[in-house]
mmCIF file of C-alpha atoms and ligand atoms in Angstrom:
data_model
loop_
_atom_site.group_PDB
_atom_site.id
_atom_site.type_symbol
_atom_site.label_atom_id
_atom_site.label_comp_id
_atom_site.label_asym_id
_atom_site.label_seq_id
_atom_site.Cartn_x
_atom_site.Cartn_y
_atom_site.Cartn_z
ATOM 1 C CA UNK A 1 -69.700 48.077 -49.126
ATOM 2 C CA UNK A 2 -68.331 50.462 -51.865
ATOM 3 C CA UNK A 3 -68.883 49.763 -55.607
ATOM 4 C CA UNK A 4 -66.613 49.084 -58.023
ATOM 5 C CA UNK A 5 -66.081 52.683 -58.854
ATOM 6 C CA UNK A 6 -64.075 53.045 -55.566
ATOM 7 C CA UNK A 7 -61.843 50.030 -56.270
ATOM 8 C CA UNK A 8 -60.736 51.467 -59.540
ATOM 9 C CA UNK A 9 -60.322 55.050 -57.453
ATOM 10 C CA UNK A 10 -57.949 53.105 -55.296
ATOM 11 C CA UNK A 11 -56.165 51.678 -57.956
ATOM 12 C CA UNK A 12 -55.743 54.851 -59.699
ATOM 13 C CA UNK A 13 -54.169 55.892 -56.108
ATOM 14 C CA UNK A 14 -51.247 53.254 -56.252
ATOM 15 C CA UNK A 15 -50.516 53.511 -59.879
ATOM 16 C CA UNK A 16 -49.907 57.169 -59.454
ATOM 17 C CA UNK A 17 -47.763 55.980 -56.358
ATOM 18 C CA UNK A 18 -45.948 53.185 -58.687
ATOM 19 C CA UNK A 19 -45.172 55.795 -61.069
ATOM 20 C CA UNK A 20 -44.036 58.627 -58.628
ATOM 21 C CA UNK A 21 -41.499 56.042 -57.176
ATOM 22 C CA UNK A 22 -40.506 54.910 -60.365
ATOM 23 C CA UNK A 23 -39.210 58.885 -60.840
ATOM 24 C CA UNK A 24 -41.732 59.917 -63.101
ATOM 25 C CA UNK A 25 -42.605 63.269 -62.611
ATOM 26 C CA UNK A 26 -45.762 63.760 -61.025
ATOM 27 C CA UNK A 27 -46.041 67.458 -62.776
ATOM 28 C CA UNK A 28 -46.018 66.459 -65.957
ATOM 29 C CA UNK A 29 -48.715 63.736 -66.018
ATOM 30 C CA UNK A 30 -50.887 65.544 -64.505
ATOM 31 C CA UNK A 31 -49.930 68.291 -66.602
ATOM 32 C CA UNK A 32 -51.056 66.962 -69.652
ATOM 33 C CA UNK A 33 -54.446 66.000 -67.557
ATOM 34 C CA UNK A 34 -54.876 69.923 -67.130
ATOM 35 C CA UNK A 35 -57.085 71.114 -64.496
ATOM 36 C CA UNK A 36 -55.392 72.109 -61.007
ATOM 37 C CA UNK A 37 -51.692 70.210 -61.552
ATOM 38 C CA UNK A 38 -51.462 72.161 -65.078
ATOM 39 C CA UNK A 39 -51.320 75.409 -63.551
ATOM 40 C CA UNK A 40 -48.985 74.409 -60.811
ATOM 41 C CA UNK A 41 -46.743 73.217 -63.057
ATOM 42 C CA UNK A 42 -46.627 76.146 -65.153
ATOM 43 C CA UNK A 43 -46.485 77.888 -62.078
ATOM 44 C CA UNK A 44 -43.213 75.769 -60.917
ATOM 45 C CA UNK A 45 -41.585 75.899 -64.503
ATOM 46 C CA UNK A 46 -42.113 80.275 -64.522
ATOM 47 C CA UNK A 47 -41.227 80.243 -61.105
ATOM 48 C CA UNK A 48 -37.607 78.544 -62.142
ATOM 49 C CA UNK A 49 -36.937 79.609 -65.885
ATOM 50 C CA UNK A 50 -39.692 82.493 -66.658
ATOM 51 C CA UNK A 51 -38.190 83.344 -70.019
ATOM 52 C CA UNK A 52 -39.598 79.735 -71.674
ATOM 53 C CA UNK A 53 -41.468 77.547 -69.664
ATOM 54 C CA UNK A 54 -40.935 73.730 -70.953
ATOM 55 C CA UNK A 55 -44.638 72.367 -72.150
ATOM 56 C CA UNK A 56 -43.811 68.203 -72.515
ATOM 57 C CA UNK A 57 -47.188 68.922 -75.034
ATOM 58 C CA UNK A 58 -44.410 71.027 -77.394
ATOM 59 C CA UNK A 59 -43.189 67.586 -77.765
ATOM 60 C CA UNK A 60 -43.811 65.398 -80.959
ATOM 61 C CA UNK A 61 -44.571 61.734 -79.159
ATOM 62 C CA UNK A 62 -41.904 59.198 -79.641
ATOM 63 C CA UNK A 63 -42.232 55.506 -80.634
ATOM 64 C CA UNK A 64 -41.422 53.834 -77.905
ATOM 65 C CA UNK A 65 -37.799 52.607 -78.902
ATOM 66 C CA UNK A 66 -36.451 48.984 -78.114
ATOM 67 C CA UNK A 67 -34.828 49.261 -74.814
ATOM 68 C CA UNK A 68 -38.283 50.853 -73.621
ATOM 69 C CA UNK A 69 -40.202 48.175 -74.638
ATOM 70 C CA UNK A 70 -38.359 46.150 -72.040
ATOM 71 C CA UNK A 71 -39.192 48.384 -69.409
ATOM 72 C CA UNK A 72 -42.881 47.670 -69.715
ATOM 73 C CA UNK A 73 -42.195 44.373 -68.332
ATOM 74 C CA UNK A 74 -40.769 46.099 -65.255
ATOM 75 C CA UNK A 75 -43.881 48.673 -64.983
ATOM 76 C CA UNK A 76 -45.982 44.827 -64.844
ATOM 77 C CA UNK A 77 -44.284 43.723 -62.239
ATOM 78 C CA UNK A 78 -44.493 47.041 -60.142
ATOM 79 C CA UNK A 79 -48.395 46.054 -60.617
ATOM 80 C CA UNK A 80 -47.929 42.880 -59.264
ATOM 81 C CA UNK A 81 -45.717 43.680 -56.264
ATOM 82 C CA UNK A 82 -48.206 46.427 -55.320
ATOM 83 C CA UNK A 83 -51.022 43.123 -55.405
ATOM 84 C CA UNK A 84 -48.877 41.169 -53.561
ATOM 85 C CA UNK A 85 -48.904 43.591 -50.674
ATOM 86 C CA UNK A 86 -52.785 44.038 -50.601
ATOM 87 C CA UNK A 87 -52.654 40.313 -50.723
ATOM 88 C CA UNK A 88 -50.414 40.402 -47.292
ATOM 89 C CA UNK A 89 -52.859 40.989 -44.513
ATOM 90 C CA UNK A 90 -55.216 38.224 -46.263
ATOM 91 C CA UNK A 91 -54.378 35.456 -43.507
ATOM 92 C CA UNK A 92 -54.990 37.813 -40.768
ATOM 93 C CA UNK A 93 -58.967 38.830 -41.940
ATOM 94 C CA UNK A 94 -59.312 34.713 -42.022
ATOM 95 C CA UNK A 95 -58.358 34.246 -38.693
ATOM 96 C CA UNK A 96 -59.968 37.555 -37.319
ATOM 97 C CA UNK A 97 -63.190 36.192 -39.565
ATOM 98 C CA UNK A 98 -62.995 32.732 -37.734
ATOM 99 C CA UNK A 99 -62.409 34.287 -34.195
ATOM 100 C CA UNK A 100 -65.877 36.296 -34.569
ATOM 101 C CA UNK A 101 -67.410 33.551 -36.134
ATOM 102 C CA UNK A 102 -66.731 31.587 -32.699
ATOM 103 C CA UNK A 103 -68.635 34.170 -30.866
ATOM 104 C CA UNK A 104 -71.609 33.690 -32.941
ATOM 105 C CA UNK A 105 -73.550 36.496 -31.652
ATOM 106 C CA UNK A 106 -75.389 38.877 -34.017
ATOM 107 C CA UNK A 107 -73.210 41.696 -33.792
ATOM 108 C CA UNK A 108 -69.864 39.149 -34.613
ATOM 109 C CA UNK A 109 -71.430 37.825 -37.193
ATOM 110 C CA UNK A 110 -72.322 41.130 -38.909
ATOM 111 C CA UNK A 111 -68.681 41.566 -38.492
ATOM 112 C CA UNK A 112 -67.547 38.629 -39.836
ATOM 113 C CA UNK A 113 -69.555 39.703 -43.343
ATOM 114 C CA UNK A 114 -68.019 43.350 -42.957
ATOM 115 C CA UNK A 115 -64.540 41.553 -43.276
ATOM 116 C CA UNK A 116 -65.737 39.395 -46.056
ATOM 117 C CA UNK A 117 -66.850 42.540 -48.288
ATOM 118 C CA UNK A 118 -63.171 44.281 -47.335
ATOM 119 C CA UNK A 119 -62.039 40.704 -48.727
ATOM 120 C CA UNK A 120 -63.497 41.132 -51.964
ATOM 121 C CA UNK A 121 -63.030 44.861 -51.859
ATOM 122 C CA UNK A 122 -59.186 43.654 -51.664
ATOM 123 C CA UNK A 123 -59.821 41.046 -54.566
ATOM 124 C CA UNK A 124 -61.747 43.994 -56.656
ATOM 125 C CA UNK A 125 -58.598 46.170 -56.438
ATOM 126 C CA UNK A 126 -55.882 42.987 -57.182
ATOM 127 C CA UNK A 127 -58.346 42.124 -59.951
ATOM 128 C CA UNK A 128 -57.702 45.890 -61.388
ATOM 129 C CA UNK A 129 -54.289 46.215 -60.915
ATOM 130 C CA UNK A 130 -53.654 42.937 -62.391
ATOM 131 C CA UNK A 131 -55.607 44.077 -65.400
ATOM 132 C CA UNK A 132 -53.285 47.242 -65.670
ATOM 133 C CA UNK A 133 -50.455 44.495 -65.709
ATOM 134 C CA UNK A 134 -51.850 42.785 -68.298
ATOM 135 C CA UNK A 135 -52.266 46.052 -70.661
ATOM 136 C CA UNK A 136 -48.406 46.615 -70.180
ATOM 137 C CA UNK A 137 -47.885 42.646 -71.056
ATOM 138 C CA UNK A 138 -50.254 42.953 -74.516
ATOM 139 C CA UNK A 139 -48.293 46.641 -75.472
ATOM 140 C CA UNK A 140 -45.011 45.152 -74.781
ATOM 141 C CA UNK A 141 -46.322 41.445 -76.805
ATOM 142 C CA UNK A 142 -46.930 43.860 -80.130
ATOM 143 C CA UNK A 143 -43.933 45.714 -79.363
ATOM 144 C CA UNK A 144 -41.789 42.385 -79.178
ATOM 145 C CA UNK A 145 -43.126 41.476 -82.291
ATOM 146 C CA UNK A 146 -42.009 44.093 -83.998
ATOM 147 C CA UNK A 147 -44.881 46.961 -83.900
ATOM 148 C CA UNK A 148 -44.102 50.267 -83.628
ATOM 149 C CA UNK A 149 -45.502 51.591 -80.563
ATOM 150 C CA UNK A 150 -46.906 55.496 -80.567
ATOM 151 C CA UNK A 151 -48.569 57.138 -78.713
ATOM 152 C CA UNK A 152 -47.876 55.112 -75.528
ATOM 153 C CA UNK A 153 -50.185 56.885 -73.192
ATOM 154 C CA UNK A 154 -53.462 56.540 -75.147
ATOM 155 C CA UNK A 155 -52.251 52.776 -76.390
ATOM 156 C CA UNK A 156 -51.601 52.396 -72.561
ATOM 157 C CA UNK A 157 -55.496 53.869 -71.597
ATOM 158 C CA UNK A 158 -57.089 52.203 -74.087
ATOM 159 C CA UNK A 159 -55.721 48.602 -73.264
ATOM 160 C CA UNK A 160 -56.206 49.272 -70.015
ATOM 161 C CA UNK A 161 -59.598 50.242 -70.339
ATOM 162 C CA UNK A 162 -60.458 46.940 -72.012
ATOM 163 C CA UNK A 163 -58.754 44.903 -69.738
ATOM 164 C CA UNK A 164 -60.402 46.667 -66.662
ATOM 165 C CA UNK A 165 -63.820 46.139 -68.246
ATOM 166 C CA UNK A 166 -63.017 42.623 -68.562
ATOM 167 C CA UNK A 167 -62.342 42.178 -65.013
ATOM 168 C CA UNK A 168 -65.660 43.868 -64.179
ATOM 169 C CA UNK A 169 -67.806 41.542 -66.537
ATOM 170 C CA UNK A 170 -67.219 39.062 -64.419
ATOM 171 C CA UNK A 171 -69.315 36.998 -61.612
ATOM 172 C CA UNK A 172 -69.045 36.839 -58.678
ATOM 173 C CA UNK A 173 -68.155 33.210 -58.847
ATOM 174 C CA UNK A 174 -65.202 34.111 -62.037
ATOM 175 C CA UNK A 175 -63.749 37.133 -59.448
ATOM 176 C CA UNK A 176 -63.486 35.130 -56.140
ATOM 177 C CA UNK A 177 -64.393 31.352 -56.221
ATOM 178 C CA UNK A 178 -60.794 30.436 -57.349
ATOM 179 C CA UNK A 179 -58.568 32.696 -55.672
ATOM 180 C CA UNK A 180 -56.875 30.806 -52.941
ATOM 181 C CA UNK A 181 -56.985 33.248 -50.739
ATOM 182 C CA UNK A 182 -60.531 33.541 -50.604
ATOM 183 C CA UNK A 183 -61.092 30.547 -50.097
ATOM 184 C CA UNK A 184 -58.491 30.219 -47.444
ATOM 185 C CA UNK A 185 -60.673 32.987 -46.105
ATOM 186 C CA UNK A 186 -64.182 31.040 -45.743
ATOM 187 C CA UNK A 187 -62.576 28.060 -44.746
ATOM 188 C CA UNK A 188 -61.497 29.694 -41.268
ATOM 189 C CA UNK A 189 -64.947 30.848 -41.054
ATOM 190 C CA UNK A 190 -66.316 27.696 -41.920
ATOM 191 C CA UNK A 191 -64.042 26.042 -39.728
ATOM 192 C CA UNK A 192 -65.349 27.893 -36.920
ATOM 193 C CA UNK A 193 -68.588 26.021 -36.640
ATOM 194 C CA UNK A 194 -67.381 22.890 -38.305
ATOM 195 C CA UNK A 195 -63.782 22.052 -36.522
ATOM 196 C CA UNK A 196 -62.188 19.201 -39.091
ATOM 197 C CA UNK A 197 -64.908 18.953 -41.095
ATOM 198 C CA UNK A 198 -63.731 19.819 -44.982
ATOM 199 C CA UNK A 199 -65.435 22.406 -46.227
ATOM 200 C CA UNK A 200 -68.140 21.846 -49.430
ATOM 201 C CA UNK A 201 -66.939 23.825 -52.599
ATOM 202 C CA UNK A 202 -67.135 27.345 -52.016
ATOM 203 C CA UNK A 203 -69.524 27.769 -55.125
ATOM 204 C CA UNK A 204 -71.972 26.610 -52.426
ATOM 205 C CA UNK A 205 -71.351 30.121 -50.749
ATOM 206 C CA UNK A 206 -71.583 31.842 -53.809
ATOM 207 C CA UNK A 207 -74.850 31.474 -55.789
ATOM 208 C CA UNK A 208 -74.633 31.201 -59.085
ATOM 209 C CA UNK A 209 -75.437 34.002 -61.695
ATOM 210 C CA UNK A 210 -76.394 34.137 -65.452
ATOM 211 C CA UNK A 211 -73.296 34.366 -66.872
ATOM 212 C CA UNK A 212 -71.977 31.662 -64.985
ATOM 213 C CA UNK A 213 -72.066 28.686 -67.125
ATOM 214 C CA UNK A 214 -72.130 24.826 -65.821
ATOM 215 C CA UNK A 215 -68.702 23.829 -67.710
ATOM 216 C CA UNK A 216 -66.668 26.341 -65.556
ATOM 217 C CA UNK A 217 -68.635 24.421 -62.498
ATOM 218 C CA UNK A 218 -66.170 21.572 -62.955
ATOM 219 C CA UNK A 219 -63.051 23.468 -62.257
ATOM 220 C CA UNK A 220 -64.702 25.352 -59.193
ATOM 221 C CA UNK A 221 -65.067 21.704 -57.134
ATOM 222 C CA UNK A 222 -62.400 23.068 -55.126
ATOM 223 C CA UNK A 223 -63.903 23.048 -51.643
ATOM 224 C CA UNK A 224 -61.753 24.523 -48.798
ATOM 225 C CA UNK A 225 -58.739 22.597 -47.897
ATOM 226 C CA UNK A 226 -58.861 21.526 -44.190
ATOM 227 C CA UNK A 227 -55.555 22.187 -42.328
ATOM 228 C CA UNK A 228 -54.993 19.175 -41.095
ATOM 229 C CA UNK A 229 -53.434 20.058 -37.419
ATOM 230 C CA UNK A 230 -51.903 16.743 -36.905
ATOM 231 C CA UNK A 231 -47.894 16.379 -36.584
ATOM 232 C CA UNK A 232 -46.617 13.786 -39.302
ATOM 233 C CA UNK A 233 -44.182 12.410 -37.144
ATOM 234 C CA UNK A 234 -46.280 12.480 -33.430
ATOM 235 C CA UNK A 235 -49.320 12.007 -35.317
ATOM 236 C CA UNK A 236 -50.906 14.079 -32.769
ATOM 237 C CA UNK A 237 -51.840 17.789 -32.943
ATOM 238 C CA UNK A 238 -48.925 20.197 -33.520
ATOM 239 C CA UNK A 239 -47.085 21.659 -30.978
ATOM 240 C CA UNK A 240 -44.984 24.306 -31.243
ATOM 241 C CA UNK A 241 -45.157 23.881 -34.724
ATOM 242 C CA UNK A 242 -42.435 24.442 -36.805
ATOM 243 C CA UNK A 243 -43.217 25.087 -41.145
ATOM 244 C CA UNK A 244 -40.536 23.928 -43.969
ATOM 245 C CA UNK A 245 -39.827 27.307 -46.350
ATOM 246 C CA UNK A 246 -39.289 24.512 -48.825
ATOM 247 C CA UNK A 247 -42.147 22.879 -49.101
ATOM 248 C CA UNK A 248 -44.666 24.312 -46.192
ATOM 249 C CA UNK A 249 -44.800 21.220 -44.146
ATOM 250 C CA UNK A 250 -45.217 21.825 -40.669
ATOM 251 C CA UNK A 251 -44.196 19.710 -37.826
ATOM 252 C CA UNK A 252 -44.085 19.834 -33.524
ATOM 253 C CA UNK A 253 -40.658 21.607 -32.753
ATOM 254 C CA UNK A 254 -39.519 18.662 -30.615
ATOM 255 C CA UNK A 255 -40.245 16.133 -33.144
ATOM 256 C CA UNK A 256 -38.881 18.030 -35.962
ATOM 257 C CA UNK A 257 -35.589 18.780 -34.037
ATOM 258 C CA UNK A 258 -34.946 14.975 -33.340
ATOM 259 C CA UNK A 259 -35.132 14.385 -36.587
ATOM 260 C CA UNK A 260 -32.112 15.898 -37.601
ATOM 261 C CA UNK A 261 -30.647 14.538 -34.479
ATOM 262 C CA UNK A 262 -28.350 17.722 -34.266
ATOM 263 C CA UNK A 263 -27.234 17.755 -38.306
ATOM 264 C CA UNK A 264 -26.995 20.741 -40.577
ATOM 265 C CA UNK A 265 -27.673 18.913 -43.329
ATOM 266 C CA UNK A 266 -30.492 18.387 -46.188
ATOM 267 C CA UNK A 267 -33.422 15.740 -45.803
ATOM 268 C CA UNK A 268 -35.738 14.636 -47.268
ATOM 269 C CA UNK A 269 -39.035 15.790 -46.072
ATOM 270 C CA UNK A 270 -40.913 13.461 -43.487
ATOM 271 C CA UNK A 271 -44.145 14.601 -44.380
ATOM 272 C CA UNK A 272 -45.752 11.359 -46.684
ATOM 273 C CA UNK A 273 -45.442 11.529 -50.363
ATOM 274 C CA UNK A 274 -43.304 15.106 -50.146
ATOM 275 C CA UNK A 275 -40.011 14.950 -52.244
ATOM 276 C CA UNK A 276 -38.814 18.300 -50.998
ATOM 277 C CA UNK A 277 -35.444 18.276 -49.175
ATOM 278 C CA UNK A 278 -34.692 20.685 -46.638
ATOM 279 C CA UNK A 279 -32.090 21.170 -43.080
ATOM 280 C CA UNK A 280 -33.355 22.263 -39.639
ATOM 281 C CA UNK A 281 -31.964 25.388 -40.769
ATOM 282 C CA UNK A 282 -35.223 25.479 -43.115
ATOM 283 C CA UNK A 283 -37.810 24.988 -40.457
ATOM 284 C CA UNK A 284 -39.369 28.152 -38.912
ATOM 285 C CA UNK A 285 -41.646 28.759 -36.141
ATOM 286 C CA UNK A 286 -44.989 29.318 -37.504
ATOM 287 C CA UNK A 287 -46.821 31.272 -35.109
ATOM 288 C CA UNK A 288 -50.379 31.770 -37.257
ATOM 289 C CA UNK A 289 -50.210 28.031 -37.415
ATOM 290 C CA UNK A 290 -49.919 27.465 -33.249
ATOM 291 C CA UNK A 291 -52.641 30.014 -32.976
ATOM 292 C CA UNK A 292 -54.935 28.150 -35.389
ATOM 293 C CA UNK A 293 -54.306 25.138 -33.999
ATOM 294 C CA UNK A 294 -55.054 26.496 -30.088
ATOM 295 C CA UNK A 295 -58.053 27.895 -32.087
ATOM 296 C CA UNK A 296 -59.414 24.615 -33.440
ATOM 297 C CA UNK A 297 -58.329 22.666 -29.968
ATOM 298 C CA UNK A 298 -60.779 25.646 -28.105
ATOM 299 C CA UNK A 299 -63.622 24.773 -31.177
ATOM 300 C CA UNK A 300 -63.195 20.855 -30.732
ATOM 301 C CA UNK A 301 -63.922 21.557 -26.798
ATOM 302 C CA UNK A 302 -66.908 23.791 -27.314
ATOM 303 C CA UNK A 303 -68.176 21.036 -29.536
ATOM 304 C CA UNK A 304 -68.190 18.697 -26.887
ATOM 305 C CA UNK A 305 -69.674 20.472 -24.071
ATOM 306 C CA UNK A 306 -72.242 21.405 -26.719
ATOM 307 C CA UNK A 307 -73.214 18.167 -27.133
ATOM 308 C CA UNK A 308 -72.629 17.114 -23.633
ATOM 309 C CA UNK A 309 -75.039 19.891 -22.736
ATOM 310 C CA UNK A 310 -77.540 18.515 -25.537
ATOM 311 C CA UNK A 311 -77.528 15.237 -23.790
ATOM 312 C CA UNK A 312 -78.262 16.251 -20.227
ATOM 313 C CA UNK A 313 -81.419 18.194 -22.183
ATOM 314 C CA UNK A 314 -82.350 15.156 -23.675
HETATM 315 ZN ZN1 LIG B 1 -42.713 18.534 -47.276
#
């Protein structure tokens, strides 16, 4: 597993992407970065105009005026679109993780804890770029309030710098223990060996460090939430299920369907104590969810044999 150093590397990767697709020109960051990019630059700018080359350093720096300011918030949310789509293949590792984890051999399960360190690898790099989102917020915060802002580029560093370190101070338990994901992540694992059987809080898989105090304890209670595979209108395990958009309810495609007896219209959502209203329309095949529950169906049988084969022992 890579440090932290790497994570930040990475980051520092897909802000430079953000930027270069936002149209700022690559040459002239770097530029002011010197090394290799400062020559090619220069090279570029003599190569097209070699009577005055343009240095941006010839520049006085500009307050950044009003309209700018409200560009920050769009530079924050190219952050967190770029975390969003780390955060993508996060369902896929949990059911990859789980489908080792029913092999159970040594080699799977070595595996299984490979995928958990890219997991919090992943986290690592969300937890960095979210970090770079929040320097843009606090700059733009000041700026709102009437602050001049100068020097945007070593505001922007510093900020940033601060916020990273923040992110880094933090446990193991602070980084991952409530990120849904995660623990989306070790409940398929967990669910592996324990087939609908919750799953204790995850600060049970995560031991606790010094500068993880017994207050925050409280709010980390969250243990893994087990999918419960049952249709709420068969009351037997989904099939074919189908998942609301509006309100992520899932239901057996035949049941669903009669439901709505062949209307177009809105409902309100079968599922007990959900308010949501949604049409057939709404309803989509949810393939991870058939696959998950073939997966806990296979578990439930291996259980039995298990202890079927226990008993014959005995
Ligand atoms: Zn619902």
């Amino acid at each position: 597993m890579s440090d932290i150093e790497d994570d930040a590397g990475t980051s520092r990767q897909i802000k430079d992407d953000v930027e270069d697709s936002y149209g700022e020109p690559v040459s002239r960051k770097r530029a002011k970065k010197g090394g290799k990019g400062k020559r090619s630059a220069r090279k570029e700018a003599e190569d097209n105009d070699s009577d005055e080359a343009i240095e941006v350093t010839n520049f006085p720096d500009q307050p950044l005026k009003r309209d700018q300011i409200g560009k920050l918030l769009g530079l924050a949310e190219d952050w967190e679109k770029v975390a969003e789509i780390i955060k993508r293949p996060f369902p896929k590792y949990g059911m990859a993780a789980g489908g080792l984890a029913d092999l159970g051999d040594e080699d799977a399960i070595e595996k299984v804890d490979e995928i958990d360190g890219y997991m919090r690898e992943s986290l690592d790099v969300i937890g960095v770029i979210k970090a770079h989102a929040n320097a843009l917020n606090v700059i733009r915060q000041s700026g709102l309030q009437g602050q001049d802002i100068e020097q945007v580029e070593a505001l922007y560093a510093k900020t940033a710098k601060t916020t990273v370190a923040d992110y880094k101070k933090k446990t193991t338990r602070q980084k991952y223990a409530k990120e849904e994901a995660y623990v989306a992540f070790k409940s398929s694992i967990w669910e592996s060996k324990h087939p609908g059987i919750p799953m204790p809080p995850i600060t049970e898989q995560i031991p606790r460090e010094k500068a993880d105090n017994s207050d925050e304890d409280d709010d980390l209670e969250v243990g893994g939430v087990t999918q419960n595979y049952l249709c709420p209108l068969t009351l037997t395990l989904l099939a074919d299920p189908y998942t609301s958009i509006a309100c992520g309810h899932s239901f057996s495609a035949a049941a669903i369907t009669a439901t709505f007896g062949g209307s177009n219209g809105l409902r309100k959502c079968p599922a007990a104590g959900c308010n949501k209203q949604f049409s057939l329309a709404h309803c989509k095949p949810d393939k991870d969810l058939a696959k998950k529950v073939k997966a806990y169906k296979r578990r439930m049988e291996r259980n039995r044999e298990d202890s079927d084969a226990e008993e014959v022992v005995d």
